[in-house]
Amino acid sequence: MIEESFDIALDVHLLPYKLLKAGNMTCIYEAGNLRYIKCGSTEIVRMIYGAVRNENWDTIVPEITNEIVDAGDDVFYISYIALYNFNGIQYSANFVIEGKADSSISITMHGLALSDFKKNRIGLCVLHPLKETKGKPATIVEPSGDVYTAAFPELVSPDQPFKEIQQMQWKPAESMTAKLYFSGDIFETEDQRNWSDSSFKTYSTPQRIPFPVLVKKGDTMQQKIVLTVSGNSNPEVEKRPSTKIAVPTNTTSKIGYSMQLEQIALTGKQVKFFNENNVHHYRTELYLDRANWPQQLEKDVAFVAELGAKLELVLFFADKYDETFQLLLQEIKPVVQYIDSVLLLDKKYAVTPAALMEKGYGLMKDAFPSVKIGYGTDAYFAALNRNRPGSLPHDLVSFSLMPQAHASDIRTIIENLESMPDIMQTIQSFTNKAIHVSPVSIGKRINPDAVLETDYVITERDVREDSVFANDWKRLSLMGLHAAASVTIMQ
């Protein structure tokens, strides 16, 4: 596979940063976080940061105040107060970050709740880069003192590869050893490629502990993480963080198009895109418990007929499968020549339930043999990876992709292009059927973890969706997803 390095067009802005050094380690400080912690050219840790996440798994972006950054030749000291204020949540955290000449970095978080609210997670997190960790063993020391060894997974792991962590040790390079020490809670590691992030994340509190949890005004917490590195390092050092990434340059995916959720009609810019590109299909979502879905189908068929394209139908069932299928087959029959594929979903489930797939596949294939019938999710890859189709009949598997599940800054969005080939290889390990990625968007379109159904759809559109940066990112995503039979772009 040929790979090339592409520059991302930045008509949106990166956050300001400061280069720092702690003994043999270098890093950047950006918006309260340490990123790209390296020894020479070897990346040790992608990022260390504090997170406050509410019961919907929203990551609250803090306001940073009282910031002090004092940097020497091989040491640094940073302190600041982070104020988290979002939808009734008020939380304050004091951070102290120290880099020492002995090649160690520590970060401490003291948190104080200023209001009552429900949280899924509060605390420090460590992101591990993929290149320097995939397939490599790590030695874990549990709070009990027990020790075990496990590996960072090559393929995307549906479950946490490391649990019950108090210390972690691994070798980012052959002659280098890194160690992390955690205090203040029990930590574990998850594979963030499940949400299209290009990292593994070590965080607290363990998923085995029920959430959300009510935080009371006045509640406090304290956590600390210490990173040390020993051994030889490659002296090559990047002078500044790069916005270049390597991606495959060949793609044979059929390209589809999708409007924003709740959008009534295409804009002039969207029509122009449709006309100027070789668009194979148009994604439309039909909620079969709504009375107007036959009229929407009729309108969408007329649209693709005019453009010479096909329909990618995403069907959301509720109850009464037998009754709904009877009407569905009746409505599809006269327009079946315009339908390329159908994804069967149920509003109440993260992925296609077995009962719907078993009933729907047979009914639809018997009636319309040329239409591809899909199993999958409207949400992140995590839902599909944790609920694989197994022996269920299917012509394709489908999931959506969006790079802002955990953070929305530009560097993270760029970094997350790296995870896409791994996701493709993981799917190919459990099915030989076609892969559909639908839709691909820069901004959040849904929140599949929302507690209330009314919070499921994201109504505030990311203003970067129409930027040159977003268009370049989507172009590169097509290359990273080159193994997919079909990729649908949301514009």
Short mmCIF file of C-alpha atoms in Angstrom, two decimals:
data_model
loop_
_atom_site.label_atom_id
_atom_site.label_comp_id
_atom_site.label_asym_id
_atom_site.label_seq_id
_atom_site.Cartn_x
_atom_site.Cartn_y
_atom_site.Cartn_z
CA MET A 1 0.00 0.00 0.00
CA ILE A 2 1.42 3.38 -1.00
CA GLU A 3 1.37 6.00 1.73
CA GLU A 4 1.93 9.72 1.42
CA SER A 5 2.19 12.56 3.91
CA PHE A 6 -0.47 15.24 3.58
CA ASP A 7 -0.64 18.72 5.05
CA ILE A 8 -3.98 19.61 6.60
CA ALA A 9 -5.31 23.00 5.51
CA LEU A 10 -5.80 25.02 8.68
CA ASP A 11 -8.37 27.72 8.04
CA VAL A 12 -9.33 27.00 11.65
CA HIS A 13 -6.94 27.77 14.46
CA LEU A 14 -4.73 25.57 16.62
CA LEU A 15 -4.58 26.58 20.28
CA PRO A 16 -1.40 28.36 21.44
CA TYR A 17 1.17 26.13 23.13
CA LYS A 18 4.54 26.22 24.89
CA LEU A 19 7.42 23.76 24.41
CA LEU A 20 8.73 22.35 27.69
CA LYS A 21 11.56 20.06 28.81
CA ALA A 22 11.95 17.76 31.84
CA GLY A 23 15.36 16.06 31.77
CA ASN A 24 15.37 13.87 28.65
CA MET A 25 11.64 14.41 28.04
CA THR A 26 10.04 17.10 25.91
CA CYS A 27 6.36 18.01 25.66
CA ILE A 28 4.01 20.85 24.84
CA TYR A 29 1.65 22.61 27.22
CA GLU A 30 -1.66 23.59 25.64
CA ALA A 31 -4.86 24.78 27.31
CA GLY A 32 -4.08 23.10 30.64
CA ASN A 33 -2.94 19.80 29.11
CA LEU A 34 0.44 18.18 28.47
CA ARG A 35 0.70 16.70 24.95
CA TYR A 36 3.26 14.74 22.93
CA ILE A 37 5.52 13.75 25.83
CA LYS A 38 8.63 12.36 24.11
CA CYS A 39 12.16 11.17 24.61
CA GLY A 40 13.91 12.20 21.43
CA SER A 41 11.60 11.17 18.59
CA THR A 42 9.89 8.40 20.62
CA GLU A 43 6.46 9.39 21.89
CA ILE A 44 5.88 8.16 25.45
CA VAL A 45 2.46 9.65 26.22
CA ARG A 46 0.05 11.39 23.85
CA MET A 47 -1.62 13.53 26.52
CA ILE A 48 -2.27 13.91 30.27
CA TYR A 49 -5.31 15.95 31.24
CA GLY A 50 -8.14 16.36 33.70
CA ALA A 51 -11.73 15.58 32.74
CA VAL A 52 -15.19 16.32 34.13
CA ARG A 53 -17.92 14.34 32.34
CA ASN A 54 -21.62 14.54 33.10
CA GLU A 55 -24.29 11.84 32.99
CA ASN A 56 -24.58 12.21 29.18
CA TRP A 57 -20.80 11.70 28.80
CA ASP A 58 -20.40 15.33 27.72
CA THR A 59 -16.80 16.44 28.27
CA ILE A 60 -16.95 19.89 29.88
CA VAL A 61 -14.37 22.37 28.59
CA PRO A 62 -13.09 24.47 31.52
CA GLU A 63 -12.15 28.11 31.82
CA ILE A 64 -8.53 28.36 32.96
CA THR A 65 -7.67 31.05 35.50
CA ASN A 66 -4.73 31.99 37.75
CA GLU A 67 -2.33 30.32 35.34
CA ILE A 68 1.39 30.24 36.13
CA VAL A 69 3.90 28.72 33.68
CA ASP A 70 7.54 28.78 34.80
CA ALA A 71 9.96 26.92 32.49
CA GLY A 72 13.73 26.40 32.78
CA ASP A 73 16.22 24.54 30.58
CA ASP A 74 15.16 21.08 31.76
CA VAL A 75 12.49 21.73 34.39
CA PHE A 76 9.08 23.37 34.51
CA TYR A 77 6.31 24.26 36.95
CA ILE A 78 2.69 24.97 36.01
CA SER A 79 -0.31 25.75 38.17
CA TYR A 80 -3.82 26.92 37.34
CA ILE A 81 -7.45 26.74 38.40
CA ALA A 82 -9.95 25.11 36.02
CA LEU A 83 -13.57 26.22 36.32
CA TYR A 84 -16.15 23.84 34.83
CA ASN A 85 -19.54 25.46 34.20
CA PHE A 86 -22.10 23.68 32.03
CA ASN A 87 -25.87 23.12 32.28
CA GLY A 88 -26.04 23.55 36.04
CA ILE A 89 -22.68 21.90 36.74
CA GLN A 90 -20.22 24.03 38.69
CA TYR A 91 -16.89 22.48 39.53
CA SER A 92 -13.45 23.85 40.37
CA ALA A 93 -10.10 22.03 40.19
CA ASN A 94 -6.61 23.17 41.14
CA PHE A 95 -3.86 21.67 38.96
CA VAL A 96 -0.12 21.51 39.62
CA ILE A 97 2.18 20.11 36.92
CA GLU A 98 5.91 19.66 37.53
CA GLY A 99 8.67 18.51 35.19
CA LYS A 100 11.98 17.64 36.81
CA ALA A 101 15.53 17.20 35.57
CA ASP A 102 15.46 13.49 36.47
CA SER A 103 13.09 12.89 33.52
CA SER A 104 9.91 12.76 35.58
CA ILE A 105 6.63 14.59 35.24
CA SER A 106 3.88 14.77 37.87
CA ILE A 107 0.37 16.19 37.61
CA THR A 108 -1.97 16.69 40.57
CA MET A 109 -5.68 17.54 40.49
CA HIS A 110 -7.59 18.81 43.55
CA GLY A 111 -11.31 19.04 42.76
CA LEU A 112 -14.19 20.76 44.57
CA ALA A 113 -17.89 20.54 43.65
CA LEU A 114 -19.59 23.96 43.71
CA SER A 115 -23.04 22.50 42.96
CA ASP A 116 -24.92 19.21 43.07
CA PHE A 117 -24.83 17.26 39.79
CA LYS A 118 -24.56 13.77 38.33
CA LYS A 119 -21.21 12.68 36.94
CA ASN A 120 -19.97 9.68 35.00
CA ARG A 121 -16.33 10.52 35.53
CA ILE A 122 -14.09 13.12 37.17
CA GLY A 123 -10.33 12.82 37.26
CA LEU A 124 -7.01 12.58 35.47
CA CYS A 125 -6.56 10.69 32.20
CA VAL A 126 -3.53 9.48 30.24
CA LEU A 127 -3.64 8.93 26.48
CA HIS A 128 -1.17 6.40 25.04
CA PRO A 129 -0.06 6.74 21.39
CA LEU A 130 -0.78 3.82 19.05
CA LYS A 131 2.53 3.52 17.19
CA GLU A 132 4.66 3.09 20.31
CA THR A 133 2.27 0.77 22.18
CA LYS A 134 0.25 -1.54 19.87
CA GLY A 135 1.17 -5.15 20.49
CA LYS A 136 3.63 -4.32 23.28
CA PRO A 137 3.35 -5.84 26.76
CA ALA A 138 2.72 -3.77 29.87
CA THR A 139 3.30 -4.81 33.46
CA ILE A 140 0.47 -3.78 35.78
CA VAL A 141 0.65 -3.48 39.57
CA GLU A 142 -2.80 -3.63 41.16
CA PRO A 143 -3.80 -1.75 44.35
CA SER A 144 -3.60 -5.11 46.15
CA GLY A 145 0.05 -5.45 45.13
CA ASP A 146 -0.62 -8.28 42.68
CA VAL A 147 1.24 -8.03 39.37
CA TYR A 148 0.20 -9.18 35.88
CA THR A 149 1.34 -8.65 32.29
CA ALA A 150 -0.91 -7.97 29.31
CA ALA A 151 -0.45 -6.36 25.90
CA PHE A 152 -1.77 -3.23 24.28
CA PRO A 153 -4.06 -4.79 21.62
CA GLU A 154 -3.25 -4.71 17.90
CA LEU A 155 -6.89 -4.88 16.80
CA VAL A 156 -9.52 -2.72 18.49
CA SER A 157 -10.42 -4.37 21.78
CA PRO A 158 -14.12 -4.24 22.75
CA ASP A 159 -13.13 -4.57 26.42
CA GLN A 160 -10.58 -2.87 28.68
CA PRO A 161 -7.15 -4.46 28.09
CA PHE A 162 -5.85 -3.42 31.55
CA LYS A 163 -7.83 -3.20 34.79
CA GLU A 164 -7.18 -2.41 38.46
CA ILE A 165 -4.11 -0.23 37.82
CA GLN A 166 -1.94 1.45 40.43
CA GLN A 167 1.30 1.26 38.43
CA MET A 168 2.01 0.62 34.76
CA GLN A 169 5.34 -0.14 33.07
CA TRP A 170 6.08 -0.63 29.36
CA LYS A 171 8.83 -0.11 26.79
CA PRO A 172 8.02 2.58 24.19
CA ALA A 173 11.33 1.68 22.51
CA GLU A 174 13.71 -1.27 22.90
CA SER A 175 16.16 0.57 25.16
CA MET A 176 13.62 2.69 27.03
CA THR A 177 11.31 2.00 29.98
CA ALA A 178 8.35 4.18 30.96
CA LYS A 179 6.47 3.98 34.25
CA LEU A 180 3.21 5.55 35.42
CA TYR A 181 2.17 5.80 39.06
CA PHE A 182 -1.49 6.51 39.91
CA SER A 183 -3.02 7.59 43.22
CA GLY A 184 -6.39 8.86 44.41
CA ASP A 185 -8.54 6.24 42.66
CA ILE A 186 -8.41 2.92 40.81
CA PHE A 187 -7.53 3.27 37.14
CA GLU A 188 -8.07 1.11 34.05
CA THR A 189 -7.31 1.33 30.32
CA GLU A 190 -9.72 1.33 27.39
CA ASP A 191 -9.20 1.18 23.63
CA GLN A 192 -10.34 4.58 22.38
CA ARG A 193 -10.28 3.43 18.77
CA ASN A 194 -13.80 2.20 19.57
CA TRP A 195 -14.79 5.87 19.32
CA SER A 196 -12.35 6.61 16.44
CA ASP A 197 -9.73 8.16 18.75
CA SER A 198 -6.12 7.29 17.93
CA SER A 199 -5.08 6.28 21.44
CA PHE A 200 -5.53 4.05 24.43
CA LYS A 201 -6.80 5.87 27.53
CA THR A 202 -6.01 5.14 31.17
CA TYR A 203 -8.63 6.72 33.43
CA SER A 204 -10.59 6.37 36.66
CA THR A 205 -13.10 5.29 38.00
CA PRO A 206 -13.45 1.64 36.82
CA GLN A 207 -16.48 0.80 34.66
CA ARG A 208 -17.40 -1.97 37.12
CA ILE A 209 -18.57 0.75 39.53
CA PRO A 210 -22.12 1.90 38.67
CA PHE A 211 -22.64 5.37 37.19
CA PRO A 212 -23.85 8.10 37.03
CA VAL A 213 -23.04 9.16 40.59
CA LEU A 214 -24.51 12.14 42.41
CA VAL A 215 -21.83 14.66 43.34
CA LYS A 216 -22.83 16.88 46.25
CA LYS A 217 -21.79 20.49 46.66
CA GLY A 218 -18.66 20.55 48.79
CA ASP A 219 -17.42 17.10 47.73
CA THR A 220 -13.68 16.99 47.09
CA MET A 221 -11.27 14.70 45.24
CA GLN A 222 -7.50 14.47 44.80
CA GLN A 223 -5.58 12.47 42.21
CA LYS A 224 -1.94 12.36 41.16
CA ILE A 225 -0.09 10.79 38.24
CA VAL A 226 3.70 10.52 37.97
CA LEU A 227 5.48 9.57 34.74
CA THR A 228 9.14 8.51 34.70
CA VAL A 229 11.34 7.41 31.80
CA SER A 230 14.71 5.70 31.89
CA GLY A 231 17.09 4.33 29.26
CA ASN A 232 18.47 5.60 25.97
CA SER A 233 16.49 7.81 23.65
CA ASN A 234 16.73 8.71 19.99
CA PRO A 235 18.17 12.26 19.97
CA GLU A 236 16.00 13.35 17.01
CA VAL A 237 13.48 15.87 18.31
CA GLU A 238 10.65 17.58 16.45
CA LYS A 239 10.90 21.34 16.86
CA ARG A 240 7.14 21.83 16.68
CA PRO A 241 4.03 19.63 16.61
CA SER A 242 3.24 18.57 13.07
CA THR A 243 -0.11 18.69 11.25
CA LYS A 244 1.10 16.16 8.67
CA ILE A 245 -0.20 12.60 8.70
CA ALA A 246 0.51 9.51 6.61
CA VAL A 247 -2.51 7.85 5.01
CA PRO A 248 -3.10 5.34 2.22
CA THR A 249 -3.69 7.05 -1.13
CA ASN A 250 -5.87 4.39 -2.76
CA THR A 251 -9.59 4.12 -2.16
CA THR A 252 -12.30 2.29 -4.10
CA SER A 253 -15.18 3.04 -1.73
CA LYS A 254 -18.51 4.12 -3.15
CA ILE A 255 -19.10 7.65 -1.90
CA GLY A 256 -22.43 8.69 -0.48
CA TYR A 257 -23.90 11.91 0.85
CA SER A 258 -25.98 12.85 3.87
CA MET A 259 -27.62 16.03 5.06
CA GLN A 260 -27.42 17.24 8.64
CA LEU A 261 -30.01 15.77 11.00
CA GLU A 262 -33.30 17.63 11.04
CA GLN A 263 -32.30 19.49 7.84
CA ILE A 264 -35.30 19.84 5.54
CA ALA A 265 -33.66 20.44 2.15
CA LEU A 266 -30.24 20.66 0.56
CA THR A 267 -28.50 24.01 0.47
CA GLY A 268 -27.13 25.39 -2.80
CA LYS A 269 -23.62 24.47 -1.67
CA GLN A 270 -24.70 20.90 -0.98
CA VAL A 271 -26.40 20.57 -4.37
CA LYS A 272 -23.20 21.82 -5.99
CA PHE A 273 -21.18 19.18 -4.09
CA PHE A 274 -23.61 16.47 -5.18
CA ASN A 275 -23.42 17.55 -8.82
CA GLU A 276 -19.63 17.99 -8.95
CA ASN A 277 -18.72 14.70 -7.27
CA ASN A 278 -19.35 11.15 -8.32
CA VAL A 279 -21.91 10.55 -5.57
CA HIS A 280 -23.20 6.99 -5.61
CA HIS A 281 -25.95 7.26 -3.03
CA TYR A 282 -27.86 9.51 -0.68
CA ARG A 283 -28.45 8.51 2.95
CA THR A 284 -31.94 8.99 4.31
CA GLU A 285 -33.30 8.02 7.72
CA LEU A 286 -36.88 6.82 8.09
CA TYR A 287 -38.45 6.55 11.54
CA LEU A 288 -41.13 3.98 10.93
CA ASP A 289 -43.21 4.96 13.96
CA ARG A 290 -43.81 8.39 12.38
CA ALA A 291 -46.86 8.70 10.15
CA ASN A 292 -45.09 10.70 7.44
CA TRP A 293 -42.30 8.27 6.55
CA PRO A 294 -43.93 7.09 3.27
CA GLN A 295 -44.08 10.72 2.10
CA GLN A 296 -40.43 11.24 3.04
CA LEU A 297 -39.45 8.12 1.09
CA GLU A 298 -41.36 9.37 -1.95
CA LYS A 299 -39.57 12.73 -1.77
CA ASP A 300 -36.14 11.12 -1.40
CA VAL A 301 -36.75 8.76 -4.31
CA ALA A 302 -37.65 11.71 -6.52
CA PHE A 303 -34.45 13.47 -5.42
CA VAL A 304 -32.07 10.60 -6.26
CA ALA A 305 -33.94 9.79 -9.49
CA GLU A 306 -33.24 13.35 -10.67
CA LEU A 307 -29.55 13.06 -9.73
CA GLY A 308 -29.02 9.55 -11.06
CA ALA A 309 -28.05 8.20 -7.63
CA LYS A 310 -29.31 5.49 -5.27
CA LEU A 311 -30.75 5.54 -1.75
CA GLU A 312 -29.03 4.26 1.38
CA LEU A 313 -32.05 3.63 3.62
CA VAL A 314 -31.54 3.69 7.38
CA LEU A 315 -34.73 2.30 8.93
CA PHE A 316 -35.56 2.85 12.59
CA PHE A 317 -38.19 0.39 13.82
CA ALA A 318 -40.10 0.62 17.07
CA ASP A 319 -42.54 -2.16 18.00
CA LYS A 320 -44.81 -4.28 15.77
CA TYR A 321 -42.18 -5.68 13.41
CA ASP A 322 -44.70 -7.81 11.45
CA GLU A 323 -47.11 -4.95 10.83
CA THR A 324 -44.32 -2.50 9.96
CA PHE A 325 -42.64 -4.87 7.50
CA GLN A 326 -45.93 -5.47 5.72
CA LEU A 327 -46.32 -1.75 5.02
CA LEU A 328 -42.59 -1.28 4.31
CA LEU A 329 -42.46 -3.95 1.61
CA GLN A 330 -45.55 -2.45 0.02
CA GLU A 331 -43.99 1.05 -0.12
CA ILE A 332 -40.57 -0.10 -1.34
CA LYS A 333 -41.78 -2.39 -4.14
CA PRO A 334 -42.56 0.32 -6.74
CA VAL A 335 -39.27 2.20 -6.10
CA VAL A 336 -36.86 -0.66 -5.37
CA GLN A 337 -34.70 0.21 -8.42
CA TYR A 338 -33.60 3.35 -6.57
CA ILE A 339 -32.51 1.56 -3.38
CA ASP A 340 -28.94 0.34 -2.94
CA SER A 341 -28.92 -0.78 0.71
CA VAL A 342 -31.05 -0.93 3.84
CA LEU A 343 -29.76 -0.74 7.42
CA LEU A 344 -32.19 -2.28 9.94
CA LEU A 345 -32.18 -0.54 13.33
CA ASP A 346 -34.44 -0.34 16.36
CA LYS A 347 -34.75 2.94 18.29
CA LYS A 348 -34.43 1.11 21.61
CA TYR A 349 -31.15 -0.68 20.87
CA ALA A 350 -27.56 0.42 20.23
CA VAL A 351 -27.21 -2.16 17.43
CA THR A 352 -29.60 -4.16 15.26
CA PRO A 353 -31.39 -6.61 17.59
CA ALA A 354 -31.20 -10.27 16.58
CA ALA A 355 -34.98 -10.63 16.29
CA LEU A 356 -35.18 -7.73 13.81
CA MET A 357 -32.25 -9.00 11.75
CA GLU A 358 -33.51 -12.57 11.56
CA LYS A 359 -37.01 -11.51 10.52
CA GLY A 360 -36.08 -8.57 8.31
CA TYR A 361 -33.25 -10.15 6.34
CA GLY A 362 -35.34 -13.02 5.06
CA LEU A 363 -38.40 -10.90 4.27
CA MET A 364 -36.47 -8.23 2.40
CA LYS A 365 -34.10 -10.54 0.52
CA ASP A 366 -37.03 -12.66 -0.67
CA ALA A 367 -38.85 -9.55 -1.89
CA PHE A 368 -35.85 -7.56 -3.16
CA PRO A 369 -32.82 -9.81 -3.86
CA SER A 370 -30.72 -6.95 -5.29
CA VAL A 371 -30.95 -4.78 -2.17
CA LYS A 372 -28.14 -5.19 0.37
CA ILE A 373 -29.44 -5.67 3.94
CA GLY A 374 -27.27 -4.35 6.77
CA TYR A 375 -26.57 -5.02 10.44
CA GLY A 376 -24.99 -2.36 12.62
CA THR A 377 -25.43 0.88 14.48
CA ASP A 378 -26.15 4.55 13.97
CA ALA A 379 -23.63 5.25 16.73
CA TYR A 380 -19.89 4.76 17.28
CA PHE A 381 -17.90 1.70 16.26
CA ALA A 382 -17.84 0.67 19.95
CA ALA A 383 -21.48 -0.48 19.69
CA LEU A 384 -20.72 -2.72 16.69
CA ASN A 385 -17.44 -4.02 18.13
CA ARG A 386 -19.13 -4.99 21.40
CA ASN A 387 -22.15 -6.55 19.62
CA ARG A 388 -20.71 -8.37 16.61
CA PRO A 389 -23.15 -9.99 14.15
CA GLY A 390 -21.86 -13.54 14.63
CA SER A 391 -24.08 -15.97 12.74
CA LEU A 392 -26.85 -13.45 12.03
CA PRO A 393 -27.57 -13.10 8.28
CA HIS A 394 -26.26 -9.82 6.82
CA ASP A 395 -24.85 -8.39 3.58
CA LEU A 396 -23.01 -5.53 5.24
CA VAL A 397 -22.09 -4.03 8.61
CA SER A 398 -22.43 -0.32 9.27
CA PHE A 399 -21.38 2.27 11.86
CA SER A 400 -20.95 6.05 11.99
CA LEU A 401 -17.70 7.92 12.52
CA MET A 402 -17.02 11.25 14.19
CA PRO A 403 -13.66 12.40 15.67
CA GLN A 404 -14.94 14.40 18.66
CA ALA A 405 -16.25 11.75 21.05
CA HIS A 406 -13.80 12.79 23.78
CA ALA A 407 -12.29 16.13 22.72
CA SER A 408 -13.07 18.77 20.12
CA ASP A 409 -9.78 20.59 19.58
CA ILE A 410 -8.12 20.64 16.16
CA ARG A 411 -5.08 18.56 17.13
CA THR A 412 -7.29 15.72 18.39
CA ILE A 413 -9.41 15.77 15.23
CA ILE A 414 -6.25 15.54 13.08
CA GLU A 415 -4.75 12.79 15.24
CA ASN A 416 -7.88 10.67 14.99
CA LEU A 417 -7.38 9.97 11.29
CA GLU A 418 -4.75 7.44 12.40
CA SER A 419 -7.25 5.01 13.96
CA MET A 420 -9.30 4.34 10.82
CA PRO A 421 -7.25 1.51 9.22
CA ASP A 422 -7.23 -0.31 12.59
CA ILE A 423 -11.03 -0.12 12.75
CA MET A 424 -11.27 -1.58 9.24
CA GLN A 425 -8.90 -4.46 10.08
CA THR A 426 -10.85 -5.21 13.25
CA ILE A 427 -14.14 -5.49 11.34
CA GLN A 428 -12.50 -7.73 8.75
CA SER A 429 -11.46 -10.03 11.61
CA PHE A 430 -15.10 -10.82 12.51
CA THR A 431 -16.98 -10.59 9.19
CA ASN A 432 -16.16 -10.98 5.51
CA LYS A 433 -19.14 -8.87 4.48
CA ALA A 434 -19.04 -5.32 3.08
CA ILE A 435 -18.24 -2.45 5.44
CA HIS A 436 -20.33 0.73 5.29
CA VAL A 437 -19.23 3.81 7.25
CA SER A 438 -22.25 6.06 7.46
CA PRO A 439 -22.17 8.91 8.05
CA VAL A 440 -18.75 10.49 8.49
CA SER A 441 -18.92 13.97 10.02
CA ILE A 442 -16.57 16.41 11.73
CA GLY A 443 -19.08 17.53 14.35
CA LYS A 444 -21.33 15.57 16.66
CA ARG A 445 -24.68 14.71 15.08
CA ILE A 446 -26.06 12.52 17.89
CA ASN A 447 -25.27 11.60 21.47
CA PRO A 448 -25.98 7.85 21.69
CA ASP A 449 -25.24 7.93 25.44
CA ALA A 450 -27.84 10.60 26.23
CA VAL A 451 -29.96 9.81 29.27
CA LEU A 452 -33.02 11.55 27.80
CA GLU A 453 -34.25 10.81 24.27
CA THR A 454 -34.63 14.57 23.72
CA ASP A 455 -30.85 14.95 24.09
CA TYR A 456 -30.09 12.28 21.45
CA VAL A 457 -29.90 14.67 18.48
CA ILE A 458 -27.26 17.42 18.58
CA THR A 459 -29.05 20.52 17.35
CA GLU A 460 -26.09 22.93 17.44
CA ARG A 461 -24.03 22.41 14.28
CA ASP A 462 -20.23 22.55 14.48
CA VAL A 463 -19.26 25.76 12.66
CA ARG A 464 -16.14 24.04 11.30
CA GLU A 465 -18.20 21.58 9.24
CA ASP A 466 -17.99 23.81 6.12
CA SER A 467 -14.33 24.80 6.54
CA VAL A 468 -11.47 23.93 4.19
CA PHE A 469 -10.03 22.02 7.14
CA ALA A 470 -13.18 19.88 7.42
CA ASN A 471 -13.17 19.14 3.70
CA ASP A 472 -9.51 18.11 3.81
CA TRP A 473 -10.19 15.96 6.88
CA LYS A 474 -13.06 14.17 5.15
CA ARG A 475 -10.92 13.65 2.04
CA LEU A 476 -8.23 12.03 4.16
CA SER A 477 -10.80 9.95 6.03
CA LEU A 478 -11.84 8.40 2.71
CA MET A 479 -8.26 7.21 2.30
CA GLY A 480 -8.00 5.92 5.87
CA LEU A 481 -11.27 4.03 5.33
CA HIS A 482 -10.12 2.66 1.96
CA ALA A 483 -11.17 -0.90 2.91
CA ALA A 484 -14.82 0.17 3.25
CA ALA A 485 -17.17 -0.71 0.40
CA SER A 486 -19.13 2.48 1.05
CA VAL A 487 -18.48 5.76 2.87
CA THR A 488 -21.22 8.34 3.36
CA ILE A 489 -20.11 11.93 4.00
CA MET A 490 -22.25 14.32 6.02
CA GLN A 491 -21.81 17.89 4.82
#
